[in-house]
XYZ file of C-alpha atoms in Angstrom:
476
model
C -0.018 -2.410 -18.968
C 0.809 -3.901 -22.383
C 0.843 -7.470 -23.680
C 2.959 -6.882 -26.779
C 4.847 -4.367 -28.906
C 1.861 -3.559 -31.117
C -0.293 -2.580 -28.128
C 2.458 -0.279 -26.889
C 2.911 1.396 -30.283
C -0.824 1.895 -30.701
C -1.116 3.477 -27.251
C 1.842 5.786 -27.922
C 0.225 6.981 -31.131
C -3.183 7.538 -29.526
C -1.789 9.369 -26.482
C 0.952 11.212 -28.394
C 3.668 9.735 -26.198
C 7.046 11.251 -27.044
C 9.566 9.413 -24.843
C 10.106 5.956 -23.343
C 11.921 5.836 -20.005
C 13.556 2.686 -18.658
C 14.021 2.405 -14.893
C 16.737 0.053 -13.671
C 17.551 -0.838 -10.081
C 20.997 -0.728 -8.485
C 22.125 -3.398 -6.001
C 21.387 -1.179 -2.990
C 17.879 -0.405 -4.235
C 18.013 2.914 -6.050
C 16.373 3.496 -9.425
C 18.434 4.849 -12.321
C 16.987 5.553 -15.747
C 17.672 5.782 -19.468
C 15.370 7.524 -21.953
C 14.821 7.145 -25.698
C 12.509 8.927 -28.178
C 9.447 6.837 -28.914
C 10.537 6.571 -32.580
C 13.620 4.587 -31.502
C 11.556 1.864 -29.803
C 11.738 -1.378 -31.811
C 10.855 -5.040 -31.224
C 14.600 -5.698 -31.019
C 14.890 -3.463 -27.937
C 12.207 -5.506 -26.190
C 14.024 -8.748 -27.067
C 17.705 -7.801 -26.839
C 17.428 -4.833 -24.500
C 19.384 -1.622 -24.145
C 23.106 -1.678 -23.425
C 24.455 0.108 -20.339
C 27.574 0.281 -18.175
C 27.099 -2.269 -15.398
C 30.183 -1.067 -13.521
C 28.498 2.281 -12.852
C 25.676 0.383 -11.147
C 28.021 -1.756 -9.067
C 27.189 -4.993 -10.884
C 30.378 -5.779 -12.828
C 34.029 -4.653 -12.908
C 34.917 -1.938 -15.389
C 36.950 -4.265 -17.640
C 33.851 -6.372 -18.484
C 30.983 -4.055 -17.735
C 28.683 -4.217 -20.780
C 25.197 -5.233 -19.688
C 21.710 -5.226 -21.156
C 18.405 -3.983 -19.737
C 15.330 -5.925 -20.901
C 12.100 -3.910 -20.501
C 9.004 -5.581 -19.055
C 5.961 -4.331 -20.987
C 3.584 -5.344 -18.200
C 5.148 -2.734 -15.894
C 4.667 0.225 -18.264
C 2.907 3.329 -16.951
C 2.349 6.924 -17.995
C 4.893 8.763 -15.876
C 3.147 11.659 -14.104
C 6.374 13.529 -13.344
C 7.462 14.368 -16.888
C 6.380 17.479 -18.763
C 6.768 15.636 -22.065
C 4.330 12.667 -22.368
C 6.465 9.730 -21.282
C 5.947 6.031 -20.637
C 8.168 4.416 -18.009
C 8.988 0.722 -17.671
C 10.794 -1.476 -15.185
C 12.781 -4.486 -16.376
C 15.557 -7.017 -15.876
C 19.346 -6.770 -15.893
C 21.063 -9.278 -18.193
C 24.418 -10.102 -19.722
C 24.742 -8.848 -23.276
C 24.210 -11.478 -25.946
C 21.764 -12.941 -28.447
C 19.636 -13.815 -26.676
C 20.578 -11.914 -23.499
C 21.436 -14.148 -20.538
C 19.941 -13.413 -17.094
C 22.398 -11.815 -14.669
C 22.555 -13.962 -11.526
C 22.763 -10.934 -9.217
C 19.863 -8.999 -10.765
C 17.626 -8.211 -7.749
C 14.440 -8.516 -9.787
C 15.643 -11.815 -11.190
C 16.341 -13.088 -7.679
C 12.743 -12.349 -6.693
C 11.544 -14.365 -9.691
C 13.854 -17.248 -8.766
C 12.613 -17.235 -5.166
C 8.997 -17.524 -6.293
C 9.934 -20.249 -8.775
C 11.772 -22.207 -6.059
C 8.697 -21.982 -3.804
C 6.505 -23.449 -6.535
C 9.037 -26.153 -7.444
C 9.077 -27.351 -3.837
C 5.300 -27.718 -3.956
C 4.903 -25.614 -0.823
C 2.796 -22.803 -2.244
C 1.845 -21.130 -5.500
C 1.789 -17.586 -4.157
C 3.745 -15.652 -1.553
C 1.480 -12.693 -0.837
C 2.728 -9.579 0.940
C 1.241 -6.307 2.118
C 3.838 -3.658 3.042
C 3.179 -0.656 5.278
C 5.227 2.426 4.388
C 6.140 4.922 7.106
C 7.952 8.126 6.180
C 8.511 11.723 7.264
C 7.515 14.772 5.248
C 9.564 17.814 6.269
C 9.434 21.479 5.350
C 13.227 21.836 5.200
C 16.321 19.647 5.157
C 19.999 20.596 5.010
C 23.052 18.473 5.764
C 26.802 18.641 5.327
C 29.754 16.489 6.332
C 33.141 18.170 5.951
C 36.348 17.701 7.941
C 35.749 21.002 9.762
C 31.956 21.077 9.854
C 29.238 18.453 10.114
C 25.542 19.015 10.651
C 22.007 18.222 9.621
C 19.083 20.565 10.078
C 15.441 19.548 9.790
C 12.294 21.606 10.105
C 8.618 20.788 9.997
C 5.955 23.482 10.149
C 3.730 21.262 12.285
C 6.402 20.091 14.758
C 5.971 20.897 18.445
C 9.407 22.560 18.534
C 7.917 25.421 16.481
C 5.282 26.258 19.096
C 7.319 29.238 20.301
C 8.493 30.449 16.888
C 8.187 34.267 16.758
C 9.974 34.808 13.435
C 6.643 35.367 11.682
C 2.966 34.705 12.115
C 2.463 31.580 14.216
C -1.058 30.141 14.199
C -0.370 27.375 16.707
C -1.823 23.896 16.211
C 1.554 22.214 16.474
C 1.499 18.440 16.867
C 2.370 17.266 20.414
C 5.529 15.217 20.890
C 4.651 11.558 20.213
C 1.076 12.732 19.678
C 0.721 12.481 15.912
C -1.158 9.197 15.596
C -4.311 9.801 13.510
C -4.392 13.562 14.223
C -6.847 15.433 12.037
C -6.933 18.941 10.571
C -5.676 21.534 11.378
C -2.761 19.610 12.937
C -2.508 17.252 9.956
C -1.145 19.658 7.354
C -0.243 16.975 4.773
C -3.655 15.307 4.414
C -4.221 16.727 0.921
C -0.708 15.749 -0.101
C -1.417 12.170 0.977
C -4.707 12.221 -0.915
C -2.859 13.266 -4.071
C -0.239 10.588 -3.489
C -2.843 7.874 -3.058
C -4.886 8.941 -6.075
C -1.717 8.895 -8.169
C -0.767 5.451 -6.846
C -4.223 4.082 -7.613
C -4.019 5.456 -11.147
C -0.673 3.697 -11.602
C -1.993 0.355 -10.367
C -0.802 0.472 -6.755
C -3.901 -0.333 -4.658
C -4.004 1.757 -1.475
C -5.566 0.351 1.690
C -5.490 3.631 3.634
C -3.321 6.549 4.711
C -2.984 8.481 7.961
C -0.711 10.564 10.168
C 1.639 8.478 12.274
C 3.008 8.935 15.815
C 5.930 11.223 14.919
C 4.955 14.845 15.566
C 7.258 16.296 12.914
C 5.266 14.984 9.966
C 5.465 11.205 10.181
C 2.958 9.588 7.819
C 1.913 6.135 6.681
C 0.485 4.697 3.496
C -0.467 1.031 3.530
C -1.164 -0.807 0.294
C -3.230 -3.907 -0.389
C -1.802 -7.412 -0.757
C -0.201 -8.909 -3.842
C 2.423 -11.343 -5.242
C 5.935 -10.714 -3.972
C 7.857 -9.864 -7.144
C 5.104 -7.625 -8.497
C 4.832 -5.925 -5.116
C 8.581 -5.304 -5.117
C 8.006 -3.448 -8.405
C 5.181 -1.514 -6.745
C 7.373 -0.736 -3.734
C 9.867 1.001 -6.002
C 7.057 2.781 -7.836
C 5.493 3.931 -4.560
C 8.760 5.444 -3.337
C 9.203 7.194 -6.691
C 5.686 8.654 -6.569
C 5.873 9.789 -2.952
C 9.274 11.462 -3.245
C 8.371 13.288 -6.440
C 4.913 14.296 -5.236
C 6.366 15.781 -2.047
C 8.886 17.850 -4.012
C 6.116 19.031 -6.339
C 4.147 20.317 -3.342
C 7.131 22.070 -1.727
C 7.975 19.388 0.848
C 10.823 16.927 1.236
C 10.243 13.267 2.076
C 12.436 10.596 3.656
C 12.100 6.891 4.382
C 15.155 7.033 6.686
C 14.399 4.758 9.635
C 15.465 7.296 12.271
C 15.929 10.846 10.963
C 15.102 12.421 14.352
C 16.367 11.501 17.802
C 13.561 10.972 20.283
C 10.862 10.660 17.619
C 9.201 7.532 16.252
C 11.139 5.772 13.509
C 10.032 4.700 10.040
C 9.421 1.019 9.432
C 8.145 -1.021 6.528
C 6.185 -3.782 8.240
C 5.416 -6.682 5.906
C 2.185 -8.668 6.213
C 2.682 -12.190 4.887
C 0.436 -15.039 3.749
C 0.691 -17.969 1.352
C -1.745 -19.658 -1.011
C -1.814 -22.940 -2.906
C -4.373 -23.716 -5.595
C -6.054 -20.455 -4.641
C -6.584 -21.559 -1.032
C -5.000 -19.911 2.048
C -2.329 -21.989 3.780
C -2.063 -20.101 7.051
C -5.512 -20.718 8.591
C -6.436 -23.352 11.160
C -9.350 -22.629 13.475
C -7.778 -24.851 16.146
C -4.259 -23.451 15.900
C -2.636 -20.753 18.021
C -4.321 -17.468 17.077
C -5.982 -19.289 14.182
C -2.670 -20.148 12.513
C -1.926 -23.406 10.725
C 1.167 -25.473 11.426
C 2.521 -24.343 8.041
C 2.231 -20.721 9.162
C 3.994 -21.516 12.434
C 6.821 -23.244 10.567
C 7.151 -20.178 8.312
C 7.322 -18.003 11.427
C 9.933 -20.351 12.877
C 12.110 -20.003 9.788
C 11.918 -16.220 9.760
C 12.702 -15.972 13.478
C 15.517 -18.533 13.200
C 17.182 -16.451 10.473
C 16.094 -13.007 11.724
C 19.616 -11.743 12.566
C 20.842 -12.603 9.052
C 17.673 -11.261 7.440
C 18.249 -7.816 8.933
C 21.310 -7.451 6.695
C 18.808 -7.216 3.813
C 15.666 -5.905 5.527
C 17.463 -3.233 7.600
C 20.573 -2.550 5.537
C 21.597 0.916 6.744
C 23.554 2.089 9.768
C 20.548 4.302 10.509
C 18.232 1.264 10.581
C 19.457 0.176 13.987
C 18.832 3.566 15.569
C 15.155 2.719 15.042
C 15.385 -0.805 16.462
C 15.631 0.269 20.102
C 13.179 -0.212 23.003
C 10.403 2.263 23.661
C 9.153 3.226 20.181
C 6.913 0.297 19.108
C 9.897 -0.946 17.103
C 10.658 -4.638 17.713
C 13.951 -5.697 19.256
C 13.096 -9.203 20.530
C 13.122 -12.262 18.268
C 9.751 -13.738 19.149
C 6.112 -13.875 18.037
C 2.767 -13.028 19.606
C -0.774 -11.937 18.837
C -1.518 -8.196 18.550
C 1.854 -7.419 20.166
C 3.800 -4.609 18.500
C 6.898 -5.218 20.611
C 7.471 -8.629 18.953
C 9.387 -9.129 15.701
C 6.411 -11.097 14.371
C 2.884 -10.008 15.240
C -0.259 -11.929 14.396
C -2.957 -9.304 13.767
C -5.817 -9.878 16.169
C -8.371 -8.523 13.716
C -7.600 -10.773 10.704
C -9.602 -13.895 11.543
C -11.173 -15.030 8.280
C -9.354 -17.904 6.527
C -8.400 -15.756 3.525
C -7.126 -12.986 5.853
C -5.037 -15.092 8.224
C -1.485 -13.857 8.154
C 1.403 -12.589 10.247
C 3.362 -9.343 10.199
C 7.164 -9.123 10.099
C 7.809 -5.821 11.859
C 11.520 -5.069 11.727
C 12.101 -4.180 8.009
C 12.439 -0.613 6.778
C 12.293 1.018 3.363
C 16.034 1.614 2.990
C 16.111 -1.980 1.743
C 16.251 -3.214 -1.807
C 12.713 -4.650 -1.845
C 13.535 -7.444 -4.293
C 16.333 -8.741 -2.072
C 14.557 -8.126 1.235
C 11.268 -9.751 0.233
C 13.102 -12.680 -1.384
C 15.243 -13.263 1.699
C 12.140 -13.318 3.906
C 10.475 -15.812 1.552
C 13.534 -18.078 1.589
C 13.614 -17.997 5.402
C 9.911 -18.896 5.552
C 10.429 -21.761 3.094
C 13.376 -23.028 5.122
C 11.196 -23.054 8.223
C 8.481 -25.016 6.414
C 10.932 -27.485 4.858
C 12.758 -28.105 8.151
C 9.591 -27.892 10.290
C 11.037 -25.251 12.621
C 8.418 -24.964 15.365
C 8.719 -21.482 16.916
C 7.172 -22.667 20.190
C 9.583 -25.582 20.571
C 12.462 -23.273 19.575
C 11.586 -20.886 22.419
C 10.360 -17.975 20.313
C 7.055 -17.637 22.148
C 4.279 -16.848 21.948
C 4.887 -13.869 24.250
C 1.526 -12.183 24.680
C 2.917 -9.532 27.032
C 4.669 -6.177 26.616
C 8.234 -7.337 26.155
C 9.629 -3.952 27.177
C 8.049 -4.372 30.638
C 9.429 -7.831 31.354
C 11.895 -8.209 34.255
C 15.491 -8.061 33.099
C 16.030 -11.741 33.864
C 13.121 -12.664 31.588
C 14.329 -10.337 28.839
C 17.700 -12.065 28.808
C 16.028 -15.342 27.870
C 14.740 -13.865 24.607
C 17.183 -13.463 21.734
C 17.493 -9.952 20.356
C 18.009 -8.502 16.911
C 21.498 -7.255 16.008
C 22.332 -3.912 17.611
C 24.038 -2.492 14.526
C 24.601 -3.105 10.832
C 28.013 -4.691 11.349
C 26.499 -7.349 13.618
C 23.752 -7.970 11.048
C 26.341 -8.459 8.305
C 28.306 -10.864 10.516
C 25.106 -12.814 11.081
C 24.524 -13.001 7.319
C 28.101 -14.132 6.784
C 27.549 -17.010 9.224
C 23.983 -17.881 8.219
C 23.103 -17.718 4.529
C 22.870 -21.311 3.311
C 19.075 -21.013 3.301
C 19.404 -18.235 0.696
C 21.499 -20.399 -1.637
C 18.843 -23.087 -2.058
C 17.653 -23.432 -5.631
C 20.454 -21.060 -6.692
C 18.157 -18.193 -5.705
C 20.827 -15.992 -4.092
C 24.306 -16.363 -5.622
C 27.133 -16.651 -3.115
C 28.846 -13.824 -5.019
C 25.949 -11.441 -4.348
C 26.140 -12.126 -0.617
C 29.895 -11.506 -0.639
C 29.476 -8.255 -2.567
C 26.591 -7.149 -0.339
C 28.576 -7.698 2.852
C 31.635 -5.902 1.443
C 29.553 -2.957 0.178
C 27.683 -2.508 3.423
C 30.827 -2.915 5.539
C 32.322 0.016 3.631
C 29.286 2.064 4.703
C 29.817 0.963 8.313
C 33.474 2.000 8.235
C 32.658 5.326 6.579
C 30.124 6.241 9.257
C 32.411 5.055 12.059
C 35.387 7.055 10.797
C 33.653 10.436 10.932
C 33.657 12.296 14.266
C 30.127 12.586 15.676
C 28.795 15.891 17.105
C 27.776 14.115 20.299
C 31.416 13.132 20.818
C 32.296 16.812 21.168
C 29.751 17.216 23.961
C 31.160 14.158 25.696
C 34.898 14.534 25.161
C 35.990 17.918 23.757
C 36.885 19.467 27.120
C 37.867 16.286 28.925
């Protein structure tokens, strides 16, 4: 938004901005923030940053936890969720010092290093992505997990389970189970909410491709944004989640990107469309190639499929993620590629046939990821495939232009599958992460910390008794 300090000051004076808010990302992908009065903003803050406790973010141990946040003026935006006129900015995490030194494990810094490594190798100038965001908007959510009581309770005014609700006036028009895809009014009760979300995103520089109701009857929605450079689009991913969550609360709803909040309903993914450019020209198009793809594109696909189990530790980093990655819900479980096939991990869209449109879609990620780490890991896998010339056909990854869920069991066994749970994904990352270390993009320490952090989540979930266990075993 701004090129320099003077532009920012002039804007603040003209718009009567009162506060400056700095949004910093934690390792797992959650924004935290720190706010100062606009009068306290100085050129020194933009150069040396603001000090904060890195141990509270999970970056450094408490005995050496002083860190610095360096704001990025180009990310500034008028924050629509503050009553007092406020500008928000994203930025980078650094070690304290003069000048501040980049922190090797800063997720945003890793995304910058991944793009720099790509350019240094001469493979491409741009790694362009287009994420699709699926989420549920509910009318009510409650959950508790105590030694003597554990539950979650969800409600959605439009859900089919409310068809027989006699507690008050019931006007019908409940969405059929698995029947939500592209429903219109009066079934689609959140259309105006999505319009407001998209208008807000557009105003904040997040270009929206379209929005619609998704398959899930209990208020599953999708907003897809246009394509852009990876690191900038990681910024926009965080901004989109911030806007959607706050806008839902403002309108009296609650919103979740959880991959599988409801048993038996469609899960939430974050499919990533991918293409590369060099000297402004698309690298993935070849009229004579399979589905119009160049050999470079096929090598990129080969790298992503080769490292797919390890990638899921970053692209699907929650225990809930793997409740979505099961057969029968258009969620991919087989490590393969195909054209227009939503049961494959990588799908080549059948409708994108112009040279500048030619791309592929990585379908397993979800929005519980840290987008900087997830997008960077996918880029590094693609680069590894291109550097090592991993041919996905020769490697046995397809193409499988059939419904993989309908294959005979013997045929299914020939196709490698994604990890069945987060622990298996973390084990895969532990065994296969050398491709992430190239160019010092991912520090070994970050991978160690990531695995340890996520394994604690696995153990925590495993240690709590599950309600279904009572149905199975209580009276045995």
